[in-house]
mmCIF file of C-alpha atoms in Angstrom:
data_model
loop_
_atom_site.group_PDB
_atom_site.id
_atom_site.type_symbol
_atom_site.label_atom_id
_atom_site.label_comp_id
_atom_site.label_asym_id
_atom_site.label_seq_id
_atom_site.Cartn_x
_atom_site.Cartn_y
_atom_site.Cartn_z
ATOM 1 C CA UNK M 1 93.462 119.276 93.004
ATOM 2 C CA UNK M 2 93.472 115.926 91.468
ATOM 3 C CA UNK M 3 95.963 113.283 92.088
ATOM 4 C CA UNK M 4 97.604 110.927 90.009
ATOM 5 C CA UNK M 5 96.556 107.080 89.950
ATOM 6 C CA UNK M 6 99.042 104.773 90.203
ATOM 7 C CA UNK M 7 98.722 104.305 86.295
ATOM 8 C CA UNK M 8 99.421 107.950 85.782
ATOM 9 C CA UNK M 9 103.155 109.868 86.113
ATOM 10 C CA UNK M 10 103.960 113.062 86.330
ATOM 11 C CA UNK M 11 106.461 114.385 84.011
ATOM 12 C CA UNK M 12 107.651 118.147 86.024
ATOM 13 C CA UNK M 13 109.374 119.522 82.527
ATOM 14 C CA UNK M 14 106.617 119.224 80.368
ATOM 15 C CA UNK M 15 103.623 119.621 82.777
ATOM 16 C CA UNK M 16 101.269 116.782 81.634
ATOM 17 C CA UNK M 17 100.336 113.509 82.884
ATOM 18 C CA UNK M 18 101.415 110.154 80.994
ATOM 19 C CA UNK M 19 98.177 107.836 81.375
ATOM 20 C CA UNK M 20 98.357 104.494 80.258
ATOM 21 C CA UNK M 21 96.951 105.444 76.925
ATOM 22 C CA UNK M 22 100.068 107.635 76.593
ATOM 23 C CA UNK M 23 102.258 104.715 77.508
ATOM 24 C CA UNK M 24 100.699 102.463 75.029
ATOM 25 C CA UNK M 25 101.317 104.705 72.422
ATOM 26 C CA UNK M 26 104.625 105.478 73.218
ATOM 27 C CA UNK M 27 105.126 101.866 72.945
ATOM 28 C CA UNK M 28 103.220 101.804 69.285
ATOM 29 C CA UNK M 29 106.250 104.253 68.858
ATOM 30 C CA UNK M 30 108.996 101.952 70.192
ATOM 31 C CA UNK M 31 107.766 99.017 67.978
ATOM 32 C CA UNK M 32 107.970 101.593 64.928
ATOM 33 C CA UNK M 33 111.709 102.495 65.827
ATOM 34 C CA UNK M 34 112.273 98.352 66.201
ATOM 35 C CA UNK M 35 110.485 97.743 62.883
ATOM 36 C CA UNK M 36 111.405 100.671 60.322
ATOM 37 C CA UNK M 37 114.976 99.231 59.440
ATOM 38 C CA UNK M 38 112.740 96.070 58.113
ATOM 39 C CA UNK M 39 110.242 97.955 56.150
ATOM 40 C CA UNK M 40 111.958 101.394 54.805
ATOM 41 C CA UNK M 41 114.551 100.911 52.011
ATOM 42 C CA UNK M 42 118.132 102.187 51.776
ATOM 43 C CA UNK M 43 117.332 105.846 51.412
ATOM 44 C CA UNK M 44 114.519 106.235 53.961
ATOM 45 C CA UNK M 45 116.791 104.743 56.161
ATOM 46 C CA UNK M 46 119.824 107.127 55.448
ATOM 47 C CA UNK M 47 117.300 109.494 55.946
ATOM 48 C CA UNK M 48 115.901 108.164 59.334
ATOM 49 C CA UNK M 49 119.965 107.804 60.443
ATOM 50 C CA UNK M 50 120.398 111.487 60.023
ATOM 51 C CA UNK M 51 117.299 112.611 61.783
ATOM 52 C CA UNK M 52 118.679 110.399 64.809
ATOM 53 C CA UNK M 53 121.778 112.296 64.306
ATOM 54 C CA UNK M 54 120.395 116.087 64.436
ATOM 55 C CA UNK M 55 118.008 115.097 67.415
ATOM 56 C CA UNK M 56 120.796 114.585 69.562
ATOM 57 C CA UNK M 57 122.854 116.720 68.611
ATOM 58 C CA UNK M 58 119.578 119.626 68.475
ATOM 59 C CA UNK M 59 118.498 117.808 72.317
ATOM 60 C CA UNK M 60 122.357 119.046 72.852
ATOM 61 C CA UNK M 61 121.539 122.671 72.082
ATOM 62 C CA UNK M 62 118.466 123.068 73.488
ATOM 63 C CA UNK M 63 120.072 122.169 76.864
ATOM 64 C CA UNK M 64 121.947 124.638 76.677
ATOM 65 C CA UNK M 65 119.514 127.501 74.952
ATOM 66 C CA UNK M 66 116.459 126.109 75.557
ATOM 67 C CA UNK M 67 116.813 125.716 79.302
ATOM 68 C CA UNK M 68 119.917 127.401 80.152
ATOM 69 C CA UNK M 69 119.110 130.682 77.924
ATOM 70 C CA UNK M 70 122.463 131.062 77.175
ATOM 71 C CA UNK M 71 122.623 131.430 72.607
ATOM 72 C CA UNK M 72 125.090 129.154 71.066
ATOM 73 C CA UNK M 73 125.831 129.545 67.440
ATOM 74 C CA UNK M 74 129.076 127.438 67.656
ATOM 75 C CA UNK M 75 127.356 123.318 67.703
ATOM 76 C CA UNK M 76 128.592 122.715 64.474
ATOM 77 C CA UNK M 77 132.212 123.209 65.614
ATOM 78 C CA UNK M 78 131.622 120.967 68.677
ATOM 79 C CA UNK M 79 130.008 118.284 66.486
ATOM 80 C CA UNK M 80 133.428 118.667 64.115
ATOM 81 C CA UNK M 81 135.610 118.345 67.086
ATOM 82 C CA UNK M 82 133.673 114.649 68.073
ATOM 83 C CA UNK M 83 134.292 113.649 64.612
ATOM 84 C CA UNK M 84 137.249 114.487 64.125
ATOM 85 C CA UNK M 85 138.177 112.877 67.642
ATOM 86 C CA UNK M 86 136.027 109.711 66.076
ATOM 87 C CA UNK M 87 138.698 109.866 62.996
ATOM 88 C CA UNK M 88 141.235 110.297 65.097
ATOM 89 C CA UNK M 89 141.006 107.258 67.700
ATOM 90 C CA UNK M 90 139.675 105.230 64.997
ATOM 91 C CA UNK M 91 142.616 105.602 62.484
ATOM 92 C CA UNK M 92 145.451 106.293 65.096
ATOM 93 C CA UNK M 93 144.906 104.441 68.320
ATOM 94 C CA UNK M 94 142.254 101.407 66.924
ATOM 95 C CA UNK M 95 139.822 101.613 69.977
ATOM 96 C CA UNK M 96 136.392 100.238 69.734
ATOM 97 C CA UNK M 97 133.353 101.929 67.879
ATOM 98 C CA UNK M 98 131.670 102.687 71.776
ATOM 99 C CA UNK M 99 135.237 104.077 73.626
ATOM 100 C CA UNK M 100 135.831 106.169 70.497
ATOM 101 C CA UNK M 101 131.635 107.882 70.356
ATOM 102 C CA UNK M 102 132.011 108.499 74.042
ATOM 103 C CA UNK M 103 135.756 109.887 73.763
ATOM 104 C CA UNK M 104 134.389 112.420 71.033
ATOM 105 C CA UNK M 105 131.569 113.298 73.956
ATOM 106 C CA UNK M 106 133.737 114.004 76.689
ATOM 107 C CA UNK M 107 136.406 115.940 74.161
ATOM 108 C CA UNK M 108 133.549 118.084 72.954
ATOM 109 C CA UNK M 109 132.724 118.713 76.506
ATOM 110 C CA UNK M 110 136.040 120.167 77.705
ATOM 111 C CA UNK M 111 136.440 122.183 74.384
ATOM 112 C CA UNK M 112 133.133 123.340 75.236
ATOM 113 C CA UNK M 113 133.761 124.170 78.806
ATOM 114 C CA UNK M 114 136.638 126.173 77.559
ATOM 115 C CA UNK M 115 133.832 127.961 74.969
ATOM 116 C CA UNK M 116 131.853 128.755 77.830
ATOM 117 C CA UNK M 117 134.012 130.135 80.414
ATOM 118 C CA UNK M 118 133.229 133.591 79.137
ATOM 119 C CA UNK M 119 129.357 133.336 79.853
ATOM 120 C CA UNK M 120 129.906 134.361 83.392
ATOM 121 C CA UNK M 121 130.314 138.058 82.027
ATOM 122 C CA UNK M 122 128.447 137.921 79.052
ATOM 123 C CA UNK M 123 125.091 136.992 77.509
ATOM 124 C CA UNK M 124 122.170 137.248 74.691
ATOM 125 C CA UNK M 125 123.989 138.241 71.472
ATOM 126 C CA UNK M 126 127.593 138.783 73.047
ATOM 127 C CA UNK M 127 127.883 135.427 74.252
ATOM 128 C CA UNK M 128 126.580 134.223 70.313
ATOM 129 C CA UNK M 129 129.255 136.149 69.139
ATOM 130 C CA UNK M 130 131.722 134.613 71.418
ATOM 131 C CA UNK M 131 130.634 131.223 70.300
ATOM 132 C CA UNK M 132 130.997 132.395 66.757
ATOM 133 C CA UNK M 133 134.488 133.569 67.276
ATOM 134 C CA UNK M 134 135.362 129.671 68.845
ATOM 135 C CA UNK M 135 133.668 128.317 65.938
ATOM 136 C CA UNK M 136 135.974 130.333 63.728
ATOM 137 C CA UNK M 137 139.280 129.043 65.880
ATOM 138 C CA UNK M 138 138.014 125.527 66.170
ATOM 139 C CA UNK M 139 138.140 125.887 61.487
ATOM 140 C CA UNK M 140 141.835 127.513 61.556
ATOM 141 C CA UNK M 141 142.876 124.383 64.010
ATOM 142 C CA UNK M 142 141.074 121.383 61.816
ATOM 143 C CA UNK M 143 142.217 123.219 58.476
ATOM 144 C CA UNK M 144 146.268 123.934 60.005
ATOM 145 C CA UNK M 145 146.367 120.987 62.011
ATOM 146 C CA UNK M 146 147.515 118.920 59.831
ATOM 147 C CA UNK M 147 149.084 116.181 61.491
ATOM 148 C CA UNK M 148 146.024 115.636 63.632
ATOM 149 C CA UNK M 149 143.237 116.720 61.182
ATOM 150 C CA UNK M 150 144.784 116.210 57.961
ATOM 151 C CA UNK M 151 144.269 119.885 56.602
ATOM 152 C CA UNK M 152 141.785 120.614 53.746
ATOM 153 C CA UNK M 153 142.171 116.864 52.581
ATOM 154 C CA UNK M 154 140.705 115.624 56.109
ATOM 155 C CA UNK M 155 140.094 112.113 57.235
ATOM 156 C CA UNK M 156 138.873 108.822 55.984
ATOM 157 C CA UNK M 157 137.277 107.280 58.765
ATOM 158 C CA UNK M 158 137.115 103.057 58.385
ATOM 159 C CA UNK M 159 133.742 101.705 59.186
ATOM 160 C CA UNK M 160 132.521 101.027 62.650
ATOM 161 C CA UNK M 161 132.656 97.782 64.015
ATOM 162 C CA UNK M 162 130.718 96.184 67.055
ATOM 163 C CA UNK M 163 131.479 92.805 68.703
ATOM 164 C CA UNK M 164 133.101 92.120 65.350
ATOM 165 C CA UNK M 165 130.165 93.042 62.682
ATOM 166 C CA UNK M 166 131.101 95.939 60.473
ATOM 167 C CA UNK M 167 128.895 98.273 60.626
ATOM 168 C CA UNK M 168 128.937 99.836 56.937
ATOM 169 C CA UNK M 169 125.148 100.398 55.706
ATOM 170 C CA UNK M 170 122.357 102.728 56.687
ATOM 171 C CA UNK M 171 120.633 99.169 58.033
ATOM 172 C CA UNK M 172 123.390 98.260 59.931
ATOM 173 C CA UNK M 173 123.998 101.540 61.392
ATOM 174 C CA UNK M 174 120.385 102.293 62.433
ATOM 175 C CA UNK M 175 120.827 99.492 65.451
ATOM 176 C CA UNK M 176 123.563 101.549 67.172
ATOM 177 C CA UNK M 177 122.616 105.499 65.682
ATOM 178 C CA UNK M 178 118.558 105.387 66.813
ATOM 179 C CA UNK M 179 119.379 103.427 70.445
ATOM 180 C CA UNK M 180 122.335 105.733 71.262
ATOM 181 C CA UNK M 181 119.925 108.803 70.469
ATOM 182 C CA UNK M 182 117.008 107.165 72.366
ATOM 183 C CA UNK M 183 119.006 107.107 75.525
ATOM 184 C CA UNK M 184 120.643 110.725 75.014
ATOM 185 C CA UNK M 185 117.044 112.582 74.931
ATOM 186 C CA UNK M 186 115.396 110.117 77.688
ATOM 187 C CA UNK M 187 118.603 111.134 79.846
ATOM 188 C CA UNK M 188 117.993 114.768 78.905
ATOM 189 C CA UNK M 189 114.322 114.123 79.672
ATOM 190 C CA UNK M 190 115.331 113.052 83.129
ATOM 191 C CA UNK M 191 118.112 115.533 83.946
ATOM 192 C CA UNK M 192 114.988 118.078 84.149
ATOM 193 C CA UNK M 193 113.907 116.344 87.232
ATOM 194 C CA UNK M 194 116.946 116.616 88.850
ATOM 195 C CA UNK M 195 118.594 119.791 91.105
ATOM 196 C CA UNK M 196 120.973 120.106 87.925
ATOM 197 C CA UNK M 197 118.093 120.565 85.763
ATOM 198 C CA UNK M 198 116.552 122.657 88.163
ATOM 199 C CA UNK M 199 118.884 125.166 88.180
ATOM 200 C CA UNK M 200 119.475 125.430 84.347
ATOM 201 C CA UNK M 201 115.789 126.340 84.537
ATOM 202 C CA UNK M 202 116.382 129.272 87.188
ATOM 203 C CA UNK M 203 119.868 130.221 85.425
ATOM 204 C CA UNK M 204 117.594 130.913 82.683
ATOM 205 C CA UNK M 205 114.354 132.248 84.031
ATOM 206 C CA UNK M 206 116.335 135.092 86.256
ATOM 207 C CA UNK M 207 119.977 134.724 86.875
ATOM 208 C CA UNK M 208 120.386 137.000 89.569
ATOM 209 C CA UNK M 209 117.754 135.502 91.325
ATOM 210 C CA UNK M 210 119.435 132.121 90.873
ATOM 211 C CA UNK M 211 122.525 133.384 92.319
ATOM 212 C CA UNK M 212 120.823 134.968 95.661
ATOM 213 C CA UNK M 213 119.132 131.600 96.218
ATOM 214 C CA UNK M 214 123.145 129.950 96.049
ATOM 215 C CA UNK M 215 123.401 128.557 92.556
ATOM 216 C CA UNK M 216 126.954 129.288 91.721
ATOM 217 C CA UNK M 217 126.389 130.441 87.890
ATOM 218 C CA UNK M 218 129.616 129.754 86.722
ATOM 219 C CA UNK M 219 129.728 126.438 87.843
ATOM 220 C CA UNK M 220 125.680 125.328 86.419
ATOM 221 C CA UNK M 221 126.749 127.566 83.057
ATOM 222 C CA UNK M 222 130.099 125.331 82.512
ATOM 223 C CA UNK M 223 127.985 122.354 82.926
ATOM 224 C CA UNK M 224 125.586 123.182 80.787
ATOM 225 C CA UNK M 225 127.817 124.221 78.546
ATOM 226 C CA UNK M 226 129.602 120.697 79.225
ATOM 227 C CA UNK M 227 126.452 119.216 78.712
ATOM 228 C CA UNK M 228 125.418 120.645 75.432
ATOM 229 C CA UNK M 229 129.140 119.915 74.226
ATOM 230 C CA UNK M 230 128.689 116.026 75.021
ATOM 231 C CA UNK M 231 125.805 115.344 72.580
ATOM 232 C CA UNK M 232 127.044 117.540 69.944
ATOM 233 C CA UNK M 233 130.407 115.863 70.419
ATOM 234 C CA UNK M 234 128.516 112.406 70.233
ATOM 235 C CA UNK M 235 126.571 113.379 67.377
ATOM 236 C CA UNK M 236 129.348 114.240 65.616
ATOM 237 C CA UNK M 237 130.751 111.037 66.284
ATOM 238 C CA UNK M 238 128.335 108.881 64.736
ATOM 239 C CA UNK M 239 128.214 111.239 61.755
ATOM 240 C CA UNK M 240 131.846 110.768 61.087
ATOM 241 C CA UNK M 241 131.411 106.922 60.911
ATOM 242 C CA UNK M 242 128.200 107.510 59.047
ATOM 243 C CA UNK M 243 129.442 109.257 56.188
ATOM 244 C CA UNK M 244 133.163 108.162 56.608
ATOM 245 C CA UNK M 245 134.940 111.058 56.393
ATOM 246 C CA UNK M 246 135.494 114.313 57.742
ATOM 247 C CA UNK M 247 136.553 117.397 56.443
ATOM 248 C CA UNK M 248 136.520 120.937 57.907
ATOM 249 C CA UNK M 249 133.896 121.222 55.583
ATOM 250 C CA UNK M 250 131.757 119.081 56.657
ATOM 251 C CA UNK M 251 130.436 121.443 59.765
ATOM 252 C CA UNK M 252 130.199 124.786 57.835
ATOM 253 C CA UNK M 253 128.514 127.964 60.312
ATOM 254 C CA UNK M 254 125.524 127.210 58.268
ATOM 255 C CA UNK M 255 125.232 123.873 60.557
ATOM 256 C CA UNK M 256 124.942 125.990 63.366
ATOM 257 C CA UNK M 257 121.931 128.390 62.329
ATOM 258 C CA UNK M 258 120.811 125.022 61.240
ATOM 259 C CA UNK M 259 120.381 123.305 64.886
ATOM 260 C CA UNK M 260 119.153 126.840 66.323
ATOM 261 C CA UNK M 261 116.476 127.155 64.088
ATOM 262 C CA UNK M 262 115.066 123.363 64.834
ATOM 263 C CA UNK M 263 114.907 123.945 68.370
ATOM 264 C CA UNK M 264 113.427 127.282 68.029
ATOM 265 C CA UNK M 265 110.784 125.482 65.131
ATOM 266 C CA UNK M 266 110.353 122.810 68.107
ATOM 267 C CA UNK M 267 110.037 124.737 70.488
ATOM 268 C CA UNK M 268 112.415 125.518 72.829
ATOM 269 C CA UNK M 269 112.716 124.622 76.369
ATOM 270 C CA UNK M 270 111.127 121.173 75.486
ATOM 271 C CA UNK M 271 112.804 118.137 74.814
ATOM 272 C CA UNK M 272 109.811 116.968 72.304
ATOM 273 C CA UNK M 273 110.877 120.387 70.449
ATOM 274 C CA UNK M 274 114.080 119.118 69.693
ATOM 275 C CA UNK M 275 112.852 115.981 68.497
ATOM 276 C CA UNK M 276 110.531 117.427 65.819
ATOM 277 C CA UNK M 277 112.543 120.802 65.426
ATOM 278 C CA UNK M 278 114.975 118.365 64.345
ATOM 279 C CA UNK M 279 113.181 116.123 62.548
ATOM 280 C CA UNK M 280 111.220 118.797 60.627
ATOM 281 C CA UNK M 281 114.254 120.732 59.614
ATOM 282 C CA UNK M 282 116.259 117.538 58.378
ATOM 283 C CA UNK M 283 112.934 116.305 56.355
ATOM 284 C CA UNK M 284 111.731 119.757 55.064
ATOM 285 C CA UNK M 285 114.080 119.966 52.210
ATOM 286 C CA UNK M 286 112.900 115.950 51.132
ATOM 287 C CA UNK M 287 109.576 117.301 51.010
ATOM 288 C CA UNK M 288 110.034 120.319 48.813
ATOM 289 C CA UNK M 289 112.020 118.146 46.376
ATOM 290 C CA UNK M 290 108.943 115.666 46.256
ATOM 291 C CA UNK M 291 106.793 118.468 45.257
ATOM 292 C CA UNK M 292 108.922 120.171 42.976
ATOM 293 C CA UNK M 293 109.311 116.048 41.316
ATOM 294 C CA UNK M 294 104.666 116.226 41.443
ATOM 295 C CA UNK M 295 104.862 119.635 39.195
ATOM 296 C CA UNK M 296 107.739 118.152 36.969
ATOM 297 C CA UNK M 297 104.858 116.612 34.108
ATOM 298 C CA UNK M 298 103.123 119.806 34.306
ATOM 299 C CA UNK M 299 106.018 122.293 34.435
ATOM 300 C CA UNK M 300 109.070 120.442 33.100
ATOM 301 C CA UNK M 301 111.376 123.269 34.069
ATOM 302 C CA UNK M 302 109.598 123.005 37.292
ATOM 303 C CA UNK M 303 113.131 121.694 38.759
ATOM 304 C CA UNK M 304 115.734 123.991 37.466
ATOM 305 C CA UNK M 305 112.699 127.071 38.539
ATOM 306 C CA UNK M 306 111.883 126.053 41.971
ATOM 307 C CA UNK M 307 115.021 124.406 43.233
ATOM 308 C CA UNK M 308 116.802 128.219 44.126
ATOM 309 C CA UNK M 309 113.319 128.583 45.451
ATOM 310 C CA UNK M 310 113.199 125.717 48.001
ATOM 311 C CA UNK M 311 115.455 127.653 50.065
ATOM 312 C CA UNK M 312 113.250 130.309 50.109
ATOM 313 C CA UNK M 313 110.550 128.719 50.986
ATOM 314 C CA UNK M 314 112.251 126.444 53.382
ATOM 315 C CA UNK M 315 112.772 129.807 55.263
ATOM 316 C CA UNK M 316 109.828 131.406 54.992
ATOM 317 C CA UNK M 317 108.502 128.404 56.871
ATOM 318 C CA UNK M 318 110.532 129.053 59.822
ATOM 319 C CA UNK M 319 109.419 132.260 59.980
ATOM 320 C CA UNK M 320 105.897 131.484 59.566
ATOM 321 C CA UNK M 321 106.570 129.696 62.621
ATOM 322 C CA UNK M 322 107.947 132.146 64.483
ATOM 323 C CA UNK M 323 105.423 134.560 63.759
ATOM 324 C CA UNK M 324 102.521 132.511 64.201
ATOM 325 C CA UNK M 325 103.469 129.448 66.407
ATOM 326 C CA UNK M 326 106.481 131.145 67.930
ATOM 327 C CA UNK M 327 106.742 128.541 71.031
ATOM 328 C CA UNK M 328 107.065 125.688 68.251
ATOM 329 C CA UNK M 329 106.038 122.297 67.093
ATOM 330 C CA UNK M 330 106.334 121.049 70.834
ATOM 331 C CA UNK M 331 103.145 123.680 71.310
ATOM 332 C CA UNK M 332 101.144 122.342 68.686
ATOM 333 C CA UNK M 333 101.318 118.899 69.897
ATOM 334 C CA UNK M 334 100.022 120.190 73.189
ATOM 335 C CA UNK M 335 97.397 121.467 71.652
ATOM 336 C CA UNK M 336 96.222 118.630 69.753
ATOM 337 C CA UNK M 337 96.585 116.427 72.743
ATOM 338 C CA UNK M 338 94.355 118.673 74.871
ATOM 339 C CA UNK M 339 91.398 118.790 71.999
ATOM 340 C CA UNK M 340 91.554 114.602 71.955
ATOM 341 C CA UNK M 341 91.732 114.444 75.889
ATOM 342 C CA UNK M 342 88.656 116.748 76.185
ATOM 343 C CA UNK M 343 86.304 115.811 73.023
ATOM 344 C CA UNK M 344 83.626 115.235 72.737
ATOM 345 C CA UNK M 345 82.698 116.787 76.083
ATOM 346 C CA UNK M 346 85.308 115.406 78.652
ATOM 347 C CA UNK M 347 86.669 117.510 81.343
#
């Protein structure tokens, strides 16, 4: 059985060992991160903002489904009830940017704790039905609301502003979007190697099981629920003061599908999944759009044709994935990183 060197760390969630080669180049991926605002123009950078955005709020849901096993379709509304708590503080009570993004958090997490008190008694597709049916609620109360919400006209939300700097641009935002994401999957990362964590995991592999050993389900289910709730909720908030307004529009049920299929692309049960579930999903459609732009001088319909057709194929990619990679990007990197650990010949 080989042990680990003091330059090597186990990580228990993803089974591997971080060397100092892996260190270095997660580093390398740090200084990327620190540099990319400086190098990437306005729309790269909108871009990169979003991607920050759907990995937490996809890390969120893969808490919850990933490790849990308990099917959410309802992480759009929990993302629209952080914003609108965002719009809310920020127009009606005038607290700071950082009270306000972890006020939309903890408000998504008791809405969410409310969601999930029927998982107890229900699972698999009945409890993604149930979540469904909240999600459907959650749109009467932001469209009805009025006085809260502002009905079908929603909410302007007035930029964010840190230790007096307004933070109005994609460059400007990208400093508080990218660190507050960074810290919300290395804390979800963590919470793996923790009892908590541990008992998601068993919750999920055999719940019955779980509950003979003494994990109370309906306690560990709540929180995970909780959990998952808090970084949608915090996603949400920092897309309400990245686009600037918030409408009950703005989270359709389409969101939701959206956010379970990264982490199942990703891979679920993996917090790397989420990462490039969400990544992939959110850059997909950018992609298609620069090929159907590179057939444009040699089909000059070629946008009005293919542009129905993106959708199409942007699904048949997920499926691809499902049939042939069905445990996800996260897989595929493991892959690649055991071919470069043992080639040539290493062992």
């Amino acid at each position: 059985m080989r042990i680990a060197t003091a330059k090597e760390t186990y990580i228990a969630d993803e089974g591997l060992l971080v060397t100092a080669t892996q260190r270095a180049w997660m580093g390398v991926l740090l200084a990327m991160l620190v540099l990319a605002p400086f190098v990437l123009n306005q729309y790269w950078l909108y871009l990169a903002c979003l991607v920050a955005i759907n990995v937490a709020s996809a890390t969120g849901l893969n808490i919850l489904t990933g490790y849990t096993g308990l099917v959410s379709l309802g992480q759009a509304a929990f993302m629209a009830v952080g914003a609108y708590t965002v719009a809310f503080f920020e127009g009606q009570v005038g607290t700071p940017f950082l009270v306000n993004i972890i006020a939309a958090g903890f408000v998504a997490a008791f809405v969410g704790v409310l969601v999930g008190i029927p998982s107890l008694r229900v699972k698999g597709l009945y409890l993604a039905i149930a979540t469904i049916a909240a999600s459907v609620i959650l749109h009467f109360v932001f469209t009805h609301w009025v006085s809260v919400t502002g009905g079908v006209r929603g909410i302007n939300v007035a930029p964010a502003r840190l230790f007096g700097l307004e933070l109005a641009s994609p460059f400007a935002l990208y400093f508080v979007i990218v660190p507050i994401t960074c810290l919300m999957v290395l804390g979800a990362a963590n919470l793996f190697r923790t009892r908590i964590g541990r008992a998601f995991i068993a919750i999920r592999d055999r719940d019955i099981s779980a509950e003979v050993l003494g994990i109370p389900l309906l306690r560990y289910k709540l929180m995970s629920f909780a959990l998952s709730s808090f970084y949608a909720g915090v996603a949400g908030g920092m897309w309400a003061y990245f686009f600037r307004v918030v409408t009950p529009e703005s989270f359709p049920f389409a969101t939701s599908i959206f956010f379970l299929a990264a982490v199942i692309v990703g891979g679920l049960g993996t917090i790397i999944g989420s990462v490039l579930g969400a990544a992939f999903m959110t850059l997909m459609p950018e992609l298609l759009k620069y090929v159907v732009e590179w057939l444009a001088p040699i089909f000059p319909n070629a946008g009005a044709a293919l542009s129905p057709v993106r959708t199409i194929v942007f699904g048949a990619l997920i499926i691809l994935f499902l049939v042939f990679e069905p445990h996800g990007l996260a897989e595929m990197v493991r892959r690649a990183r055991r071919f470069f650990h043992l080639w040539p010949f290493r062992t």
